[in-house]
Short mmCIF file of C-alpha atoms in Angstrom, two decimals:
data_model
loop_
_atom_site.label_atom_id
_atom_site.label_comp_id
_atom_site.label_asym_id
_atom_site.label_seq_id
_atom_site.Cartn_x
_atom_site.Cartn_y
_atom_site.Cartn_z
CA MET A 11 -29.18 26.88 10.50
CA PRO A 12 -32.13 29.26 10.29
CA ARG A 13 -34.54 28.10 7.66
CA GLU A 14 -35.79 30.86 5.41
CA LEU A 15 -39.35 31.94 6.03
CA GLU A 16 -41.77 30.83 3.40
CA PRO A 17 -43.71 33.63 1.74
CA ALA A 18 -47.06 34.40 3.35
CA ILE A 19 -50.12 32.68 1.88
CA ALA A 20 -51.68 35.96 0.76
CA GLN A 21 -48.47 37.00 -0.88
CA ARG A 22 -48.10 33.67 -2.62
CA GLU A 23 -51.63 33.74 -3.96
CA PHE A 24 -51.28 37.30 -5.15
CA VAL A 25 -48.05 36.65 -7.02
CA LEU A 26 -49.29 33.43 -8.60
CA ALA A 27 -52.63 34.94 -9.62
CA ALA A 28 -50.86 37.92 -11.17
CA LEU A 29 -48.47 35.65 -13.05
CA LYS A 30 -51.42 33.76 -14.48
CA GLN A 31 -52.49 37.04 -16.08
CA GLY A 32 -48.97 37.70 -17.28
CA LEU A 33 -48.16 40.34 -14.65
CA ARG A 34 -45.24 40.53 -12.29
CA THR A 35 -44.91 42.36 -9.00
CA ASP A 36 -42.35 44.82 -10.31
CA GLY A 37 -44.31 45.58 -13.47
CA ARG A 38 -42.09 43.73 -15.91
CA ALA A 39 -43.36 41.50 -18.69
CA LEU A 40 -42.76 37.77 -18.18
CA LEU A 41 -39.86 37.68 -20.60
CA GLU A 42 -38.40 41.02 -19.63
CA SER A 43 -35.17 41.12 -17.71
CA ARG A 44 -34.06 43.84 -15.36
CA LYS A 45 -31.55 46.04 -17.10
CA PRO A 46 -28.08 45.12 -15.92
CA GLU A 47 -25.95 48.06 -14.90
CA LEU A 48 -22.17 47.75 -14.94
CA VAL A 49 -20.10 50.07 -12.80
CA PHE A 50 -16.37 49.93 -13.34
CA GLY A 51 -14.01 50.59 -10.48
CA GLU A 52 -10.87 52.67 -10.36
CA GLU A 53 -8.60 49.71 -11.01
CA LEU A 54 -8.75 47.45 -14.03
CA GLY A 55 -10.68 44.28 -13.31
CA MET A 56 -13.04 45.80 -10.76
CA VAL A 57 -16.64 45.61 -11.80
CA GLU A 58 -19.88 45.91 -9.95
CA CYS A 59 -22.96 44.51 -11.62
CA LYS A 60 -26.41 45.63 -10.56
CA LEU A 61 -29.52 43.80 -11.59
CA GLY A 62 -32.24 45.80 -9.94
CA LYS A 63 -31.45 45.49 -6.24
CA THR A 64 -29.24 42.45 -6.72
CA ARG A 65 -25.63 43.51 -6.56
CA VAL A 66 -22.43 41.58 -7.09
CA PHE A 67 -18.93 43.00 -7.04
CA ALA A 68 -16.18 41.22 -8.96
CA ASN A 69 -12.47 41.74 -8.70
CA VAL A 70 -9.68 40.16 -10.70
CA SER A 71 -6.07 39.93 -9.67
CA ALA A 72 -3.07 38.13 -11.06
CA THR A 73 0.05 36.64 -9.51
CA ILE A 74 2.88 34.58 -10.88
CA VAL A 75 3.03 31.01 -9.61
CA ARG A 76 4.47 27.63 -10.47
CA PRO A 77 2.10 25.61 -12.73
CA ARG A 78 0.54 22.29 -11.87
CA GLN A 79 2.77 19.31 -12.55
CA ASP A 80 0.32 17.64 -14.91
CA ARG A 81 -0.40 20.84 -16.85
CA PRO A 82 2.91 22.64 -17.32
CA TYR A 83 1.63 24.85 -20.16
CA GLU A 84 -1.50 26.14 -18.52
CA GLY A 85 -2.11 29.09 -16.27
CA LEU A 86 -4.51 28.87 -13.34
CA LEU A 87 -7.90 30.43 -12.84
CA THR A 88 -9.62 30.31 -9.48
CA ILE A 89 -13.03 31.66 -8.68
CA SER A 90 -13.95 32.35 -5.11
CA SER A 91 -17.61 32.96 -4.60
CA GLU A 92 -18.50 32.67 -0.97
CA ILE A 93 -21.83 34.18 -0.11
CA SER A 94 -21.57 36.14 3.11
CA PRO A 95 -24.51 37.03 5.35
CA MET A 96 -24.27 40.51 3.87
CA ALA A 97 -26.30 39.41 0.84
CA SER A 98 -29.15 38.05 2.90
CA SER A 99 -29.53 36.82 6.45
CA VAL A 100 -30.23 33.27 5.29
CA TYR A 101 -26.61 32.81 4.23
CA GLU A 102 -24.23 31.78 6.92
CA ALA A 103 -20.53 32.48 6.81
CA GLY A 104 -18.38 29.41 6.39
CA ARG A 105 -21.25 27.10 5.68
CA ALA A 106 -22.29 26.37 2.13
CA SER A 107 -26.04 26.52 1.60
CA ASP A 108 -27.68 24.74 -1.32
CA GLU A 109 -27.92 28.03 -3.13
CA GLU A 110 -24.24 28.74 -2.68
CA VAL A 111 -23.24 25.30 -3.92
CA ALA A 112 -25.43 25.76 -6.99
CA ILE A 113 -24.01 29.20 -7.74
CA THR A 114 -20.39 28.16 -7.19
CA ARG A 115 -20.69 25.07 -9.34
CA MET A 116 -22.49 26.93 -12.10
CA LEU A 117 -19.87 29.69 -12.17
CA GLU A 118 -17.15 27.09 -12.30
CA LYS A 119 -18.81 25.33 -15.21
CA VAL A 120 -19.66 28.53 -17.06
CA ILE A 121 -16.33 30.28 -16.69
CA LYS A 122 -13.82 27.47 -16.21
CA ARG A 123 -15.18 24.31 -17.82
CA SER A 124 -16.46 26.06 -20.92
CA GLY A 125 -12.96 27.42 -21.48
CA ALA A 126 -13.82 31.11 -21.53
CA VAL A 127 -10.29 32.16 -20.62
CA ASP A 128 -7.42 30.90 -22.75
CA LEU A 129 -5.31 29.28 -20.05
CA GLU A 130 -2.42 28.46 -22.35
CA SER A 131 -1.88 32.14 -23.07
CA LEU A 132 -1.18 32.59 -19.35
CA CYS A 133 1.96 30.49 -19.55
CA ILE A 134 5.15 32.48 -19.11
CA LEU A 135 7.84 29.81 -18.88
CA ALA A 136 6.68 26.24 -19.44
CA GLY A 137 6.69 24.20 -16.26
CA GLN A 138 8.11 27.05 -14.20
CA ARG A 139 6.12 30.26 -14.29
CA VAL A 140 2.48 30.88 -15.16
CA TRP A 141 -0.09 33.52 -14.33
CA HIS A 142 -2.59 32.69 -11.65
CA ILE A 143 -5.78 34.67 -12.26
CA ARG A 144 -8.02 35.03 -9.26
CA LEU A 145 -11.62 36.07 -9.67
CA THR A 146 -13.24 37.06 -6.40
CA LEU A 147 -16.94 37.68 -6.25
CA HIS A 148 -18.60 39.57 -3.43
CA PHE A 149 -22.33 39.14 -3.17
CA LEU A 150 -23.58 42.45 -1.83
CA SER A 151 -27.31 42.05 -1.95
CA ASP A 152 -29.74 39.32 -2.95
CA GLU A 153 -32.93 40.32 -4.69
CA GLY A 154 -33.16 37.24 -6.87
CA ASN A 155 -31.08 35.86 -9.70
CA MET A 156 -27.68 36.27 -8.08
CA LEU A 157 -26.21 33.72 -10.47
CA ASP A 158 -26.81 35.75 -13.63
CA CYS A 159 -25.57 38.87 -11.91
CA ALA A 160 -22.43 37.14 -10.61
CA CYS A 161 -21.71 35.56 -13.97
CA LEU A 162 -22.06 38.87 -15.77
CA ALA A 163 -19.89 40.64 -13.21
CA GLY A 164 -17.25 37.91 -13.38
CA ILE A 165 -17.06 37.72 -17.16
CA THR A 166 -17.00 41.50 -17.53
CA ALA A 167 -14.29 41.78 -14.88
CA LEU A 168 -12.15 39.21 -16.70
CA ARG A 169 -12.51 41.16 -19.92
CA HIS A 170 -11.88 44.46 -18.18
CA PHE A 171 -8.75 43.24 -16.45
CA ARG A 172 -5.28 43.87 -17.86
CA ARG A 173 -2.26 41.94 -16.68
CA PRO A 174 1.25 43.41 -16.70
CA GLU A 175 3.37 42.51 -19.67
CA VAL A 176 6.23 40.13 -19.09
CA GLU A 177 9.38 39.54 -21.03
CA VAL A 178 11.37 36.35 -21.00
CA ILE A 179 15.07 36.49 -21.67
CA GLY A 180 16.50 33.00 -21.43
CA GLU A 181 15.37 31.79 -18.02
CA GLU A 182 14.84 35.25 -16.64
CA VAL A 183 11.39 36.77 -16.35
CA ILE A 184 10.97 40.54 -16.32
CA VAL A 185 7.62 41.95 -15.27
CA HIS A 186 7.03 45.39 -16.71
CA SER A 187 5.07 47.80 -14.59
CA PRO A 188 2.05 49.48 -16.21
CA GLU A 189 4.03 52.73 -16.43
CA GLU A 190 6.68 51.08 -18.58
CA ARG A 191 4.57 49.03 -20.97
CA ALA A 192 0.86 48.87 -21.65
CA PRO A 193 -0.71 45.99 -19.73
CA MET A 194 -2.29 43.20 -21.75
CA VAL A 195 -5.88 41.98 -21.99
CA LEU A 196 -6.57 38.38 -21.06
CA SER A 197 -7.13 36.30 -24.15
CA MET A 198 -10.69 35.00 -24.11
CA HIS A 199 -12.20 32.29 -26.28
CA HIS A 200 -15.78 33.41 -25.88
CA THR A 201 -18.08 35.32 -23.55
CA PRO A 202 -20.59 33.01 -21.89
CA ILE A 203 -23.63 34.67 -20.37
CA CYS A 204 -25.91 33.09 -17.86
CA ILE A 205 -29.69 33.26 -18.17
CA THR A 206 -32.13 32.04 -15.54
CA PHE A 207 -35.76 31.14 -16.00
CA ALA A 208 -38.30 30.38 -13.31
CA LEU A 209 -41.22 28.19 -14.24
CA PHE A 210 -44.60 28.06 -12.61
CA GLU A 211 -47.31 25.42 -12.59
CA ASP A 212 -49.86 27.26 -14.69
CA SER A 213 -48.10 30.21 -16.17
CA SER A 214 -48.14 30.19 -19.97
CA SER A 215 -44.57 31.23 -20.41
CA PRO A 216 -41.32 30.92 -18.44
CA VAL A 217 -40.36 33.91 -16.31
CA LEU A 218 -37.03 35.49 -17.15
CA ASP A 219 -34.76 36.91 -14.47
CA PRO A 220 -36.86 35.96 -11.43
CA LEU A 221 -37.00 38.07 -8.29
CA HIS A 222 -36.20 36.48 -4.96
CA LEU A 223 -39.88 36.02 -4.17
CA GLU A 224 -40.56 34.54 -7.59
CA SER A 225 -37.76 32.01 -7.31
CA GLN A 226 -39.07 30.98 -3.89
CA LEU A 227 -42.48 30.28 -5.37
CA ALA A 228 -41.32 28.76 -8.66
CA THR A 229 -41.80 25.05 -9.19
CA THR A 230 -38.54 24.77 -11.07
CA THR A 231 -35.73 26.91 -12.43
CA VAL A 232 -33.67 26.48 -15.58
CA HIS A 233 -30.18 27.93 -15.84
CA LEU A 234 -28.64 28.37 -19.26
CA ALA A 235 -25.27 29.70 -20.28
CA LEU A 236 -24.88 30.72 -23.87
CA ASN A 237 -22.50 32.83 -25.89
CA ALA A 238 -23.04 35.19 -28.78
CA GLN A 239 -22.02 32.44 -31.24
CA LYS A 240 -25.23 30.57 -30.39
CA GLU A 241 -23.35 27.93 -28.47
CA LEU A 242 -24.90 26.38 -25.42
CA CYS A 243 -22.18 26.19 -22.75
CA VAL A 244 -24.00 24.93 -19.69
CA MET A 245 -27.55 23.94 -19.02
CA HIS A 246 -28.82 23.02 -15.63
CA LYS A 247 -32.22 21.99 -14.48
CA ALA A 248 -32.20 19.91 -11.36
CA GLY A 249 -35.50 18.34 -10.49
CA GLY A 250 -38.60 20.32 -9.69
CA MET A 251 -41.51 20.26 -12.05
CA PRO A 252 -40.85 18.11 -15.11
CA LEU A 253 -40.81 19.94 -18.45
CA SER A 254 -41.51 18.80 -21.97
CA VAL A 255 -38.93 19.02 -24.74
CA GLU A 256 -40.80 21.92 -26.34
CA GLU A 257 -40.76 23.94 -23.12
CA ILE A 258 -37.03 23.49 -22.72
CA MET A 259 -36.35 24.35 -26.35
CA LYS A 260 -38.47 27.46 -25.93
CA CYS A 261 -36.24 28.57 -23.04
CA VAL A 262 -33.17 27.95 -25.17
CA LYS A 263 -34.58 30.02 -28.04
CA ILE A 264 -35.43 32.93 -25.77
CA GLY A 265 -31.97 32.61 -24.22
CA VAL A 266 -30.26 32.92 -27.60
CA GLU A 267 -32.00 36.23 -28.29
CA ARG A 268 -31.38 37.57 -24.83
CA VAL A 269 -27.69 36.69 -24.83
CA ARG A 270 -27.18 38.60 -28.05
CA GLU A 271 -28.54 41.75 -26.41
CA VAL A 272 -26.54 41.29 -23.22
CA SER A 273 -23.23 40.65 -24.95
CA LYS A 274 -23.76 43.72 -27.08
CA MET A 275 -24.39 45.73 -23.93
CA VAL A 276 -21.26 44.35 -22.27
CA ASN A 277 -19.12 45.20 -25.29
CA GLU A 278 -20.49 48.74 -25.38
CA ALA A 279 -19.97 49.25 -21.65
CA LEU A 280 -16.38 48.02 -21.88
CA GLU A 281 -15.65 50.28 -24.85
CA GLU A 282 -17.21 53.25 -23.12
CA ASP A 283 -15.10 52.70 -20.02
CA TRP A 284 -11.94 52.18 -22.01
CA LYS A 285 -12.41 55.53 -23.75
CA GLY A 286 -12.48 57.29 -20.41
CA ARG A 287 -9.22 55.78 -19.25
CA VAL A 288 -5.85 57.33 -19.89
CA VAL A 289 -3.22 54.76 -20.57
CA GLU A 290 0.18 56.22 -21.02
CA ILE A 291 2.56 54.47 -23.33
CA ARG A 292 6.04 55.81 -23.37
CA MET I 17 -0.30 12.18 -24.30
CA SER I 18 -1.65 9.65 -26.72
CA ARG I 19 -5.12 10.35 -27.92
CA VAL I 20 -7.64 7.56 -28.16
CA GLU I 21 -9.90 7.66 -31.17
CA LEU I 22 -13.37 8.20 -29.71
CA LEU I 23 -15.20 7.34 -32.88
CA SER I 24 -13.46 5.41 -35.64
CA VAL I 25 -14.04 5.99 -39.36
CA HIS I 26 -16.13 2.83 -39.39
CA ASN I 27 -18.44 4.33 -36.81
CA TYR I 28 -17.27 2.30 -33.83
CA ARG I 29 -16.58 3.83 -30.45
CA SER I 30 -13.49 3.26 -28.31
CA ASP I 31 -15.13 0.31 -26.54
CA GLY I 32 -16.47 -1.25 -29.74
CA ARG I 33 -20.00 0.04 -29.50
CA ARG I 34 -22.07 1.77 -32.16
CA PRO I 35 -22.93 5.45 -31.45
CA LYS I 36 -26.46 4.69 -30.31
CA GLU I 37 -25.68 1.46 -28.50
CA LEU I 38 -26.08 1.37 -24.73
CA ARG I 39 -23.72 -0.47 -22.44
CA ASP I 40 -24.76 -3.64 -20.63
CA ILE I 41 -27.35 -2.79 -18.03
CA SER I 42 -27.68 -4.93 -14.97
CA LEU I 43 -30.41 -4.12 -12.50
CA SER I 44 -30.90 -6.09 -9.31
CA LEU I 45 -33.37 -5.24 -6.62
CA GLY I 46 -33.41 -6.12 -2.97
CA THR I 47 -29.74 -6.94 -2.76
CA HIS I 48 -29.37 -5.59 0.72
CA GLY I 49 -30.77 -7.43 3.71
CA HIS I 50 -31.37 -4.74 6.31
CA ALA I 51 -32.58 -1.86 4.22
CA ASP I 52 -36.22 -1.31 3.35
CA GLY I 53 -35.27 -1.12 -0.28
CA SER I 54 -32.09 -1.51 -2.23
CA ALA I 55 -30.84 -1.77 -5.76
CA LEU I 56 -27.55 -2.52 -7.43
CA VAL I 57 -27.35 -0.97 -10.85
CA SER I 58 -24.55 -1.04 -13.34
CA HIS I 59 -24.23 0.56 -16.72
CA GLY I 60 -21.14 -1.01 -18.17
CA LEU I 61 -18.41 -0.53 -15.59
CA THR I 62 -20.23 2.11 -13.58
CA ASN I 63 -21.62 0.41 -10.55
CA VAL I 64 -23.81 1.97 -7.86
CA LEU I 65 -25.53 0.49 -4.83
CA VAL I 66 -28.44 2.42 -3.37
CA THR I 67 -30.22 1.60 -0.14
CA VAL I 68 -33.39 3.24 1.07
CA HIS I 69 -34.46 3.37 4.70
CA GLY I 70 -37.85 4.66 5.62
CA PRO I 71 -40.21 6.35 5.70
CA ARG I 72 -39.18 6.48 9.33
CA GLU I 73 -38.99 8.85 12.25
CA ALA I 74 -36.42 11.55 11.64
CA LYS I 75 -33.25 11.61 13.74
CA SER I 76 -33.71 15.26 14.50
CA ARG I 77 -37.18 16.68 14.87
CA ALA I 78 -36.02 20.06 13.61
CA ASN I 79 -35.57 18.72 10.10
CA THR I 80 -39.07 17.35 9.69
CA LEU I 81 -41.92 18.98 7.82
CA PHE I 82 -45.45 18.86 9.14
CA ASP I 83 -47.12 18.08 5.82
CA ARG I 84 -44.73 15.78 4.02
CA ALA I 85 -41.72 13.51 4.36
CA VAL I 86 -38.22 14.83 3.99
CA LEU I 87 -35.81 13.15 1.61
CA SER I 88 -32.27 12.93 2.82
CA VAL I 89 -29.64 11.82 0.37
CA ASN I 90 -26.16 10.67 1.32
CA VAL I 91 -23.59 10.07 -1.34
CA ASP I 92 -20.34 8.27 -0.85
CA ILE I 93 -17.80 8.32 -3.65
CA PRO I 94 -14.78 6.43 -2.35
CA VAL I 95 -11.32 6.67 -3.83
CA PHE I 96 -11.31 3.02 -4.92
CA SER I 97 -14.26 3.66 -7.23
CA GLY I 98 -11.74 5.19 -9.59
CA GLY I 99 -12.79 8.78 -10.10
CA GLN I 100 -10.40 11.52 -11.03
CA GLY I 101 -8.84 13.80 -8.49
CA GLY I 102 -8.50 11.52 -5.47
CA LYS I 103 -10.49 11.82 -2.29
CA ARG I 104 -13.81 13.59 -2.36
CA GLY I 105 -14.99 14.56 1.06
CA ARG I 106 -18.55 15.18 2.06
CA SER I 107 -18.09 18.92 1.82
CA ASP I 108 -16.67 18.81 -1.70
CA LYS I 109 -18.78 21.10 -3.85
CA ARG I 110 -19.10 18.49 -6.59
CA VAL I 111 -20.41 15.90 -4.16
CA LEU I 112 -22.81 18.44 -2.66
CA GLU I 113 -24.11 19.33 -6.09
CA PHE I 114 -24.50 15.67 -6.98
CA THR I 115 -26.40 15.05 -3.76
CA SER I 116 -28.74 17.96 -4.26
CA ALA I 117 -29.34 16.97 -7.89
CA ILE I 118 -30.56 13.56 -6.76
CA ARG I 119 -32.66 15.01 -3.96
CA GLN I 120 -34.29 17.63 -6.19
CA THR I 121 -35.01 15.03 -8.86
CA PHE I 122 -36.87 12.75 -6.48
CA GLU I 123 -38.64 15.32 -4.31
CA PRO I 124 -41.47 15.90 -6.80
CA ILE I 125 -41.62 12.21 -7.83
CA VAL I 126 -41.89 10.60 -4.40
CA GLN I 127 -45.34 10.99 -2.89
CA THR I 128 -43.96 12.62 0.22
CA GLN I 129 -47.30 14.06 1.29
CA LEU I 130 -48.36 10.54 2.32
CA TYR I 131 -45.80 10.45 5.12
CA PRO I 132 -45.93 13.68 7.10
CA ARG I 133 -43.29 14.30 9.78
CA SER I 134 -41.09 11.47 8.60
CA GLN I 135 -37.87 11.01 6.75
CA ILE I 136 -36.77 8.86 3.84
CA ASP I 137 -33.06 8.18 3.76
CA ILE I 138 -31.37 7.38 0.48
CA PHE I 139 -27.80 6.16 0.65
CA VAL I 140 -25.91 6.18 -2.61
CA GLN I 141 -22.77 4.09 -2.53
CA VAL I 142 -20.65 4.35 -5.63
CA LEU I 143 -18.69 1.16 -6.15
CA GLN I 144 -17.06 1.76 -9.48
CA GLN I 145 -17.20 4.61 -11.94
CA ASP I 146 -16.70 4.79 -15.66
CA GLY I 147 -18.78 7.72 -16.85
CA GLY I 148 -22.47 8.38 -16.41
CA LEU I 149 -22.35 8.39 -12.62
CA LEU I 150 -25.40 10.58 -12.20
CA GLN I 151 -27.33 8.48 -14.69
CA THR I 152 -26.54 5.24 -12.87
CA SER I 153 -27.25 6.73 -9.45
CA ILE I 154 -30.65 8.08 -10.48
CA ASN I 155 -31.67 4.78 -12.04
CA ALA I 156 -30.52 2.94 -8.93
CA CYS I 157 -32.45 5.34 -6.67
CA THR I 158 -35.64 4.80 -8.66
CA LEU I 159 -35.35 1.03 -8.32
CA ALA I 160 -34.41 1.18 -4.64
CA LEU I 161 -37.41 3.40 -3.89
CA ILE I 162 -39.67 1.01 -5.78
CA ASP I 163 -38.16 -1.89 -3.89
CA ALA I 164 -38.86 -0.10 -0.62
CA GLY I 165 -42.51 0.17 -1.66
CA ILE I 166 -42.53 3.96 -1.54
CA PRO I 167 -45.18 5.36 -3.89
CA LEU I 168 -43.75 7.24 -6.86
CA THR I 169 -45.69 9.08 -9.54
CA ASP I 170 -43.45 7.69 -12.25
CA TYR I 171 -40.17 5.96 -12.96
CA VAL I 172 -37.17 8.25 -13.39
CA CYS I 173 -34.93 6.99 -16.16
CA ALA I 174 -31.66 8.76 -16.71
CA ILE I 175 -29.31 8.57 -19.65
CA THR I 176 -26.22 10.40 -20.89
CA CYS I 177 -25.48 11.57 -24.38
CA ALA I 178 -22.32 13.13 -25.82
CA LEU I 179 -21.60 14.75 -29.13
CA HIS I 180 -18.64 13.74 -31.29
CA ASP I 181 -18.38 16.17 -34.22
CA SER I 182 -21.97 15.78 -35.31
CA THR I 183 -22.68 12.25 -34.12
CA PRO I 184 -24.50 11.86 -30.82
CA LEU I 185 -23.13 9.06 -28.64
CA LEU I 186 -25.38 7.46 -26.05
CA ASP I 187 -24.41 6.18 -22.61
CA ILE I 188 -20.88 7.53 -22.40
CA THR I 189 -17.79 6.18 -20.69
CA SER I 190 -15.46 8.35 -18.64
CA LEU I 191 -13.11 8.67 -21.61
CA GLU I 192 -15.86 10.22 -23.68
CA GLU I 193 -17.15 12.21 -20.73
CA SER I 194 -13.90 14.06 -20.21
CA ASP I 195 -13.37 14.97 -23.86
CA LEU I 196 -16.78 15.64 -25.35
CA PRO I 197 -19.66 17.97 -24.59
CA ASN I 198 -22.25 15.84 -22.87
CA LEU I 199 -25.64 15.94 -21.24
CA THR I 200 -27.44 13.89 -18.63
CA ALA I 201 -31.21 13.77 -18.89
CA ALA I 202 -33.71 12.14 -16.55
CA VAL I 203 -36.94 11.23 -18.32
CA LEU I 204 -40.35 10.45 -16.88
CA PRO I 205 -41.55 7.83 -19.36
CA LYS I 206 -45.24 8.15 -18.62
CA SER I 207 -45.49 11.82 -19.51
CA GLY I 208 -42.36 11.98 -21.69
CA LYS I 209 -41.19 14.98 -19.70
CA ILE I 210 -37.74 15.81 -18.40
CA THR I 211 -37.04 16.36 -14.71
CA LEU I 212 -33.29 16.73 -14.72
CA LEU I 213 -31.09 18.06 -17.44
CA THR I 214 -27.47 19.03 -17.13
CA LEU I 215 -25.19 19.91 -19.98
CA GLU I 216 -21.53 20.70 -19.90
CA THR I 217 -19.22 22.47 -22.31
CA ARG I 218 -19.98 24.01 -25.62
CA ILE I 219 -22.30 22.74 -28.30
CA HIS I 220 -24.26 24.62 -30.90
CA VAL I 221 -27.91 25.18 -30.10
CA ASP I 222 -29.09 23.35 -33.23
CA ARG I 223 -27.14 20.23 -32.28
CA PHE I 224 -28.56 20.32 -28.78
CA GLU I 225 -32.10 19.55 -29.85
CA GLU I 226 -30.98 16.46 -31.74
CA MET I 227 -29.02 15.14 -28.76
CA PHE I 228 -31.79 15.95 -26.43
CA THR I 229 -34.55 14.12 -28.33
CA LEU I 230 -32.28 11.12 -28.76
CA ALA I 231 -31.62 11.04 -25.02
CA GLU I 232 -35.34 11.19 -24.41
CA ASP I 233 -35.92 8.11 -26.60
CA ALA I 234 -33.04 6.27 -24.95
CA GLY I 235 -34.59 7.02 -21.56
CA LYS I 236 -37.63 5.05 -22.66
CA VAL I 237 -35.46 2.07 -23.56
CA VAL I 238 -33.94 2.19 -20.08
CA HIS I 239 -37.47 2.33 -18.70
CA GLY I 240 -38.30 -0.93 -20.51
CA GLU I 241 -35.36 -2.61 -18.81
CA MET I 242 -36.32 -1.25 -15.41
CA LEU I 243 -39.89 -2.36 -15.83
CA ARG I 244 -38.71 -5.85 -16.63
CA ALA I 245 -36.44 -5.97 -13.60
CA VAL I 246 -39.25 -4.85 -11.30
CA THR I 247 -41.73 -7.32 -12.79
CA THR I 248 -39.31 -10.23 -12.47
CA ARG I 249 -38.60 -9.33 -8.88
CA THR I 250 -42.29 -8.99 -8.02
CA GLU I 251 -43.16 -12.28 -9.69
CA ARG I 252 -40.49 -13.96 -7.64
CA LEU I 253 -41.85 -12.45 -4.44
CA VAL I 254 -45.38 -13.53 -5.32
CA ARG I 255 -44.18 -17.07 -5.95
CA ALA I 256 -42.41 -17.07 -2.62
CA MET I 257 -45.57 -15.85 -0.90
CA GLU I 258 -47.67 -18.53 -2.58
CA LYS I 259 -45.40 -21.12 -1.07
CA GLY I 260 -46.59 -19.64 2.22
CA GLY I 261 -43.22 -18.85 3.63
CA VAL I 262 -43.37 -15.11 3.90
CA GLN I 263 -45.36 -13.70 6.76
CA ASP I 264 -45.36 -10.19 7.95
CA HIS I 265 -44.52 -10.02 11.62
CA SER I 266 -43.30 -6.50 11.66
CA ARG I 267 -46.77 -5.12 12.34
CA THR I 268 -47.42 -7.13 15.48
CA GLY I 269 -43.95 -6.44 16.75
CA ILE I 270 -43.60 -10.06 17.87
CA GLU I 271 -40.77 -11.85 16.29
CA ARG I 272 -40.70 -15.56 16.09
CA PRO I 273 -37.19 -16.74 15.42
CA SER I 274 -38.25 -19.88 13.61
CA ALA I 275 -40.60 -18.12 11.25
CA ARG I 276 -38.01 -15.48 10.66
CA ARG I 277 -35.51 -18.07 9.64
CA ALA I 278 -37.98 -19.71 7.29
CA GLU I 279 -38.49 -16.40 5.56
CA MET I 280 -34.79 -15.92 5.16
CA ASP I 281 -34.42 -19.36 3.63
CA ILE I 282 -37.00 -18.67 1.00
CA ASP I 283 -35.38 -15.39 0.21
CA MET I 284 -32.07 -17.10 -0.24
CA ASP I 285 -33.54 -19.72 -2.57
CA ASP I 286 -35.51 -17.45 -4.73
CA VAL I 287 -33.60 -14.23 -4.93
#
């Protein structure tokens, strides 16, 4: 496995010295995030999220399957998030790097464990037929903070997606095509949004939305997932530089503010896109 | 499915504990003969054995670093330990995450710069699990590293905390773990800082701070226990050395079978 090159000494010193003065290489303030840009595809459930040069494409599809034996009333949600060498040459196909494991597990916790999608509403016929929602993420380019980008793309795609309406008559299931009946939105409990901070040895404040170079140089990173209801869904800080309680609480407070802005933006983007779509109901 | 009452009206938990009561902690050091350091730690029914080998020459030169030692962590969670979901292979994402959480926690704590071009192997063997697996494993790793005589900047004391309605519950069992939002925190008692913090499922931000500070205090209690275990162990070793039985032959490379046996005997008597 090729190990990623460490940043050059001059580069490291420049970035760290600039951060000490509260400056970042791309001109942002320490607590300023890149503006996420959501591009909706032709089909429902296709979303590309751009965070500067970081790009993640999310696609949602649904099929009808038999439910799990132990959970006859629940639909299934699977997230596939393999990072291909397309994103960056350090990722190898078919071999999970540390980064990939971290991203996959975080997405699973943020989207699945926190119960963002109402799985019980995906049940068609108890014990026999349920919807299987598949969220596929394609990591197109890595310029830092792929997790936040992927999470935003995934959550937006799930909210953008519409599944065909089904009708149950006795034991028979009829799936109506979109031309016949308006497809239905997935029922969601909440919209978790992921926020990443990078922390440096002697920088006064945490750095929001780190670039690739910044996350390489950071002494530790903190991932938070919050929703607009001020609920903390997932928090993850594995090792690295130890932090005091105040520092962690500071990150949480900043996260709360930031999430409010992002969820507002997502809602607006979804509304905007929905206006432009013609859905025929006959 | 019958639901077990996680916290009764009289403020008792499903296993009869109070909300802020920890489970029985048992810490034993140097349980393993061949390893450089080992520890068997149990919090209630969660039982983990950690062995540390090294610092030693790395198996593959490609994985070494010129300026510090490399930590390699191996985790084995067998089926008989009683986790959910059957067999967990080495490539299971959850096991990989668990492994990297342990490695990343100890990388800044272990003074790796003292052992350039070498490797420290940490083997985590889960024997039984009943909630708080990460907590138990981290505590066991700390003790095993201390037992191996590897310099650490501080103890790492981990603890779990869950939230039932508005009552924080410390040191959770698997029953509580699967139903309640919970966090695992690893505290450095000397500086009072946090190295590892993971939280799962939804809680309100205001409740989080309460849980978090409680976990921090509980970490210090665990530290007290660990300190006692290490002191007892060291006192015992010193006593054994005063008897004159323990001699270090590893440096000369010459091994005298009789002396070796004498050392073993003392170990057996005292440990």
